[in-house]
Amino acid sequence: MNACYRIGTWLRHQFTSWNTGGEGIHSPYLFHLVRYVISDDNRYYCWAEIENRRAAMLRAPKLLNVLDYGSGGNGSTQQRLVSHIAKTSLQTPANARIFFRLVNFLSHEKGSPLNIIELGTNLGITTAYLASPNSRNRVTTFEGSPELVDMAQLNWKKLGIRNIRVVLGNIDDTLYSHTRAMEHAIIDVAYIDANHRYEPTVNYFDELVKFVEPKSVFILDDIHHNPEMERAWNTLKNRREVTTTMDFYHFGLLFFEPHYLKKHYILRI
């Protein structure tokens, strides 16, 4: 049923979106972001190394006991091959590279280390893309399954990435414990890819949005994955704190700059 639903949402996206290099986007800043960051086709030195780790995961015969708190898992444990997880659950290289370029751009814009939050570590491949643009950035990633964390940390060790901190446990509990200790911290980038249901997704946003500033960007993954995620996306893009959003089908970007128009773009890349 979900597969049929995603086919329908994909077709709708194709008919309602446009392939743009930034034309039609009112904000000069967002025009630049789409034209020269999201649509950039330059390659970066570290991508090949990260993709080598993905390839290793795709070949790995190891069986993991995966503790699942999200999408109806309710804390149950399932045995899954690492190769199957890598094939079915990882962010695509193309999208992960967009996240890399976005973080790289924001790092240069801010001129000081970014505070990046990731909900849903999995095997740590997307985390590596988020952490690699600048070793001074601080990446905090939340994951519920200890054996997934072990594999992720192995990948980061092989990649030589040292600016990632893992918070292990049910995100419904650990996120709020973490934010209570943040005091006046700012979240520059949040990547939400954990529990693909309406209520947890909205709750995560509500907790994280307390720490945004005008240049913060939230990435919401799988916004058309199922009816609950699409409902969550529609709810969040209309929140008072959110000004402009960009729907790229597989993920959406939420912006908080108060000077932007309240505008929702549906784009193809």
Coordinates of C-alpha atoms in Angstrom, one line a residue:
M1 CA 0.0 0.0 0.0
N2 CA 2.8 2.4 0.9
A3 CA 4.5 1.7 -2.5
C4 CA 1.3 2.7 -4.3
Y5 CA 0.9 5.8 -2.2
R6 CA 4.5 6.9 -3.0
I7 CA 3.9 6.4 -6.7
G8 CA 0.9 8.6 -6.5
T9 CA 2.7 11.3 -4.6
W10 CA 5.7 11.1 -7.0
L11 CA 3.4 11.6 -10.0
R12 CA 1.7 14.6 -8.3
H13 CA 5.1 16.1 -7.5
Q14 CA 6.2 15.8 -11.1
F15 CA 3.1 17.6 -12.3
T16 CA 3.2 20.4 -9.7
S17 CA 7.0 21.0 -9.5
W18 CA 9.3 22.8 -11.9
N19 CA 13.0 22.1 -12.7
T20 CA 14.6 25.4 -11.7
G21 CA 18.0 26.9 -11.3
G22 CA 16.5 29.4 -8.9
E23 CA 14.3 31.3 -11.3
G24 CA 11.0 32.4 -9.7
I25 CA 12.5 32.4 -6.2
H26 CA 12.0 35.9 -4.7
S27 CA 14.7 36.0 -2.1
P28 CA 18.2 36.6 -3.6
Y29 CA 19.7 34.5 -0.8
L30 CA 17.4 31.5 -1.6
F31 CA 18.0 32.0 -5.3
H32 CA 21.7 31.7 -4.7
L33 CA 21.1 28.7 -2.5
V34 CA 19.2 26.8 -5.2
R35 CA 21.3 27.9 -8.1
Y36 CA 24.8 27.6 -6.7
V37 CA 24.5 25.2 -3.7
I38 CA 21.7 22.7 -4.3
S39 CA 22.2 22.6 -8.0
D40 CA 26.0 22.6 -7.9
D41 CA 27.6 19.7 -9.8
N42 CA 31.1 20.0 -8.4
R43 CA 32.5 17.1 -6.6
Y44 CA 34.3 17.1 -3.2
Y45 CA 37.3 15.1 -2.2
C46 CA 35.7 13.3 0.7
W47 CA 32.7 11.9 -1.2
A48 CA 34.5 9.0 -2.7
E49 CA 35.7 7.9 0.7
I50 CA 32.2 8.0 2.2
E51 CA 30.8 6.1 -0.8
N52 CA 33.5 3.5 -0.3
R53 CA 32.1 3.0 3.2
R54 CA 28.6 2.7 1.7
A55 CA 29.8 0.1 -0.7
A56 CA 31.4 -1.8 2.2
M57 CA 28.1 -1.8 4.0
L58 CA 26.3 -3.0 0.9
R59 CA 28.6 -6.0 0.8
A60 CA 28.6 -6.7 4.6
P61 CA 27.1 -10.1 5.5
K62 CA 26.9 -9.2 9.2
L63 CA 23.6 -9.7 11.0
L64 CA 22.5 -7.0 13.5
N65 CA 19.9 -7.0 16.2
V66 CA 18.2 -3.7 15.3
L67 CA 16.2 -2.1 18.1
D68 CA 13.4 -0.1 16.5
Y69 CA 11.5 2.6 18.3
G70 CA 10.0 4.3 15.2
S71 CA 7.3 3.7 12.7
G72 CA 5.4 1.2 14.8
G73 CA 8.5 -0.6 16.0
N74 CA 7.7 0.2 19.7
G75 CA 11.0 -0.9 21.0
S76 CA 11.0 -4.3 19.2
T77 CA 14.2 -6.0 18.0
Q78 CA 14.6 -7.5 14.5
Q79 CA 17.6 -9.2 13.0
R80 CA 18.7 -7.5 9.8
L81 CA 21.6 -7.9 7.5
V82 CA 23.8 -4.8 7.3
S83 CA 23.7 -5.2 3.5
H84 CA 19.9 -5.0 3.5
I85 CA 19.9 -2.0 5.8
A86 CA 22.4 -0.2 3.5
K87 CA 20.3 -1.1 0.4
T88 CA 16.9 0.0 1.8
S89 CA 17.4 2.5 4.6
L90 CA 20.3 4.9 3.7
Q91 CA 19.9 8.3 2.1
T92 CA 20.8 8.4 -1.6
P93 CA 24.2 9.7 -2.5
A94 CA 22.7 12.5 -4.5
N95 CA 20.6 13.8 -1.6
A96 CA 23.4 13.3 0.9
R97 CA 25.6 15.4 -1.3
I98 CA 23.1 18.2 -1.2
F99 CA 23.1 18.1 2.5
F100 CA 26.9 18.3 2.4
R101 CA 26.9 21.3 0.1
L102 CA 24.2 23.0 2.3
V103 CA 26.3 22.5 5.5
N104 CA 29.4 23.6 3.6
F105 CA 27.7 26.8 2.4
L106 CA 26.2 27.6 5.8
S107 CA 29.7 27.0 7.5
H108 CA 31.2 29.7 5.2
E109 CA 28.3 32.0 5.7
K110 CA 28.4 31.9 9.5
G111 CA 32.2 31.9 9.8
S112 CA 32.0 29.9 13.1
P113 CA 31.3 26.3 13.9
L114 CA 27.8 25.0 13.2
N115 CA 25.7 23.1 15.7
I116 CA 24.1 20.3 13.7
I117 CA 21.4 17.8 15.1
E118 CA 20.6 14.6 13.3
L119 CA 17.7 12.4 14.4
G120 CA 18.2 8.9 13.1
T121 CA 21.9 7.8 12.7
N122 CA 21.4 4.4 11.0
L123 CA 24.8 3.3 9.6
G124 CA 26.2 6.8 9.9
I125 CA 26.7 7.5 6.2
T126 CA 24.5 10.6 6.1
T127 CA 26.0 11.7 9.4
A128 CA 29.5 11.5 7.7
Y129 CA 28.2 13.8 4.9
L130 CA 26.9 16.3 7.5
A131 CA 30.1 16.2 9.5
S132 CA 32.7 16.3 6.7
P133 CA 32.4 19.9 5.4
N134 CA 34.1 21.4 8.5
S135 CA 35.8 19.5 11.3
R136 CA 35.0 22.3 13.7
N137 CA 31.3 21.8 13.3
R138 CA 29.6 19.9 16.1
V139 CA 27.3 17.1 15.0
T140 CA 25.1 15.4 17.6
T141 CA 23.2 12.4 16.2
F142 CA 20.5 10.4 18.0
E143 CA 19.9 6.7 17.5
G144 CA 18.0 4.1 19.4
S145 CA 19.7 0.9 18.3
P146 CA 23.1 0.1 19.9
E147 CA 24.3 -2.2 17.1
L148 CA 23.6 0.4 14.5
V149 CA 25.6 2.9 16.5
D150 CA 28.5 0.4 16.6
M151 CA 28.5 0.1 12.8
A152 CA 28.2 3.9 12.4
Q153 CA 31.1 4.6 14.7
L154 CA 33.2 2.0 12.8
N155 CA 32.5 3.9 9.6
W156 CA 33.4 7.3 11.1
K157 CA 36.7 5.8 12.5
K158 CA 37.7 4.5 9.1
L159 CA 36.8 7.9 7.6
G160 CA 38.8 9.7 10.3
I161 CA 35.8 11.8 11.3
R162 CA 36.0 13.0 15.0
N163 CA 33.4 15.7 15.3
I164 CA 30.4 13.5 15.9
R165 CA 28.7 12.8 19.2
V166 CA 26.2 10.0 19.5
V167 CA 23.2 10.1 21.9
L168 CA 22.0 6.5 22.3
G169 CA 18.4 5.6 23.3
N170 CA 14.8 6.2 22.5
I171 CA 14.7 9.6 20.8
D172 CA 11.4 10.3 22.4
D173 CA 13.3 10.5 25.7
T174 CA 16.9 11.4 24.8
L175 CA 16.1 14.4 22.7
Y176 CA 14.3 16.2 25.5
S177 CA 17.1 15.3 28.0
H178 CA 19.6 16.8 25.6
T179 CA 17.7 20.0 24.8
R180 CA 17.1 20.7 28.5
A181 CA 20.9 21.0 28.9
M182 CA 21.4 23.2 25.8
E183 CA 20.4 26.5 27.5
H184 CA 21.1 29.3 25.0
A185 CA 22.6 27.1 22.2
I186 CA 21.6 27.6 18.6
I187 CA 20.7 24.8 16.2
D188 CA 22.0 25.8 12.8
V189 CA 21.0 22.6 10.9
A190 CA 18.6 19.9 12.0
Y191 CA 18.1 16.7 9.9
I192 CA 15.0 14.8 11.0
D193 CA 14.9 11.2 9.8
A194 CA 13.7 9.1 12.7
N195 CA 10.1 8.1 13.4
H196 CA 8.1 8.4 10.2
R197 CA 4.8 9.1 11.9
Y198 CA 2.9 12.4 12.3
E199 CA 3.0 12.9 16.1
P200 CA 6.7 12.2 16.8
T201 CA 7.8 14.2 13.8
V202 CA 5.8 17.2 14.9
N203 CA 7.0 16.8 18.5
Y204 CA 10.6 16.7 17.4
F205 CA 10.1 19.9 15.4
D206 CA 8.4 21.6 18.3
E207 CA 11.4 20.8 20.6
L208 CA 14.1 21.8 18.1
V209 CA 12.5 25.0 16.8
K210 CA 13.0 26.5 20.3
F211 CA 16.7 26.8 19.3
V212 CA 16.6 28.3 15.8
E213 CA 17.9 31.7 14.6
P214 CA 16.9 33.3 11.3
K215 CA 19.6 31.5 9.3
S216 CA 18.8 28.0 10.7
V217 CA 17.7 25.3 8.2
F218 CA 15.7 22.2 9.0
I219 CA 15.8 19.2 6.7
L220 CA 12.8 16.9 7.0
D221 CA 13.3 13.6 5.2
D222 CA 10.8 11.4 3.5
I223 CA 8.1 14.0 3.5
H224 CA 5.9 12.0 1.1
H225 CA 6.8 8.6 2.4
N226 CA 3.3 7.9 3.8
P227 CA 0.1 9.8 4.7
E228 CA 1.4 10.6 8.2
M229 CA 4.6 12.1 7.0
E230 CA 2.9 14.2 4.3
R231 CA 0.5 15.4 7.0
A232 CA 3.4 16.3 9.2
W233 CA 5.1 18.2 6.3
N234 CA 1.9 20.2 5.6
T235 CA 1.5 21.0 9.3
L236 CA 5.1 22.2 9.8
K237 CA 5.3 24.3 6.6
N238 CA 2.4 26.3 7.9
R239 CA 3.8 26.9 11.4
R240 CA 4.2 30.5 12.4
E241 CA 8.0 30.1 12.9
V242 CA 8.5 28.8 9.3
T243 CA 8.6 31.3 6.5
T244 CA 9.7 29.6 3.3
T245 CA 9.8 25.9 2.5
M246 CA 11.2 23.9 -0.4
D247 CA 9.7 20.5 -1.3
F248 CA 12.2 18.3 -3.3
Y249 CA 9.9 15.3 -2.9
H250 CA 12.3 13.0 -1.0
F251 CA 13.0 15.7 1.5
G252 CA 11.9 19.3 2.4
L253 CA 13.8 22.3 3.6
L254 CA 12.3 24.7 6.2
F255 CA 13.6 28.3 6.6
F256 CA 13.0 30.7 9.5
E257 CA 14.2 34.1 8.2
P258 CA 11.4 36.5 9.1
H259 CA 12.1 38.7 6.1
Y260 CA 11.3 35.9 3.6
L261 CA 7.9 35.7 2.1
K262 CA 5.6 33.0 3.3
K263 CA 6.2 30.9 0.3
H264 CA 6.2 27.1 -0.5
Y265 CA 8.2 26.0 -3.5
I266 CA 7.9 22.6 -5.1
L267 CA 11.1 21.9 -7.0
R268 CA 12.8 19.2 -9.0
I269 CA 16.5 18.5 -8.8

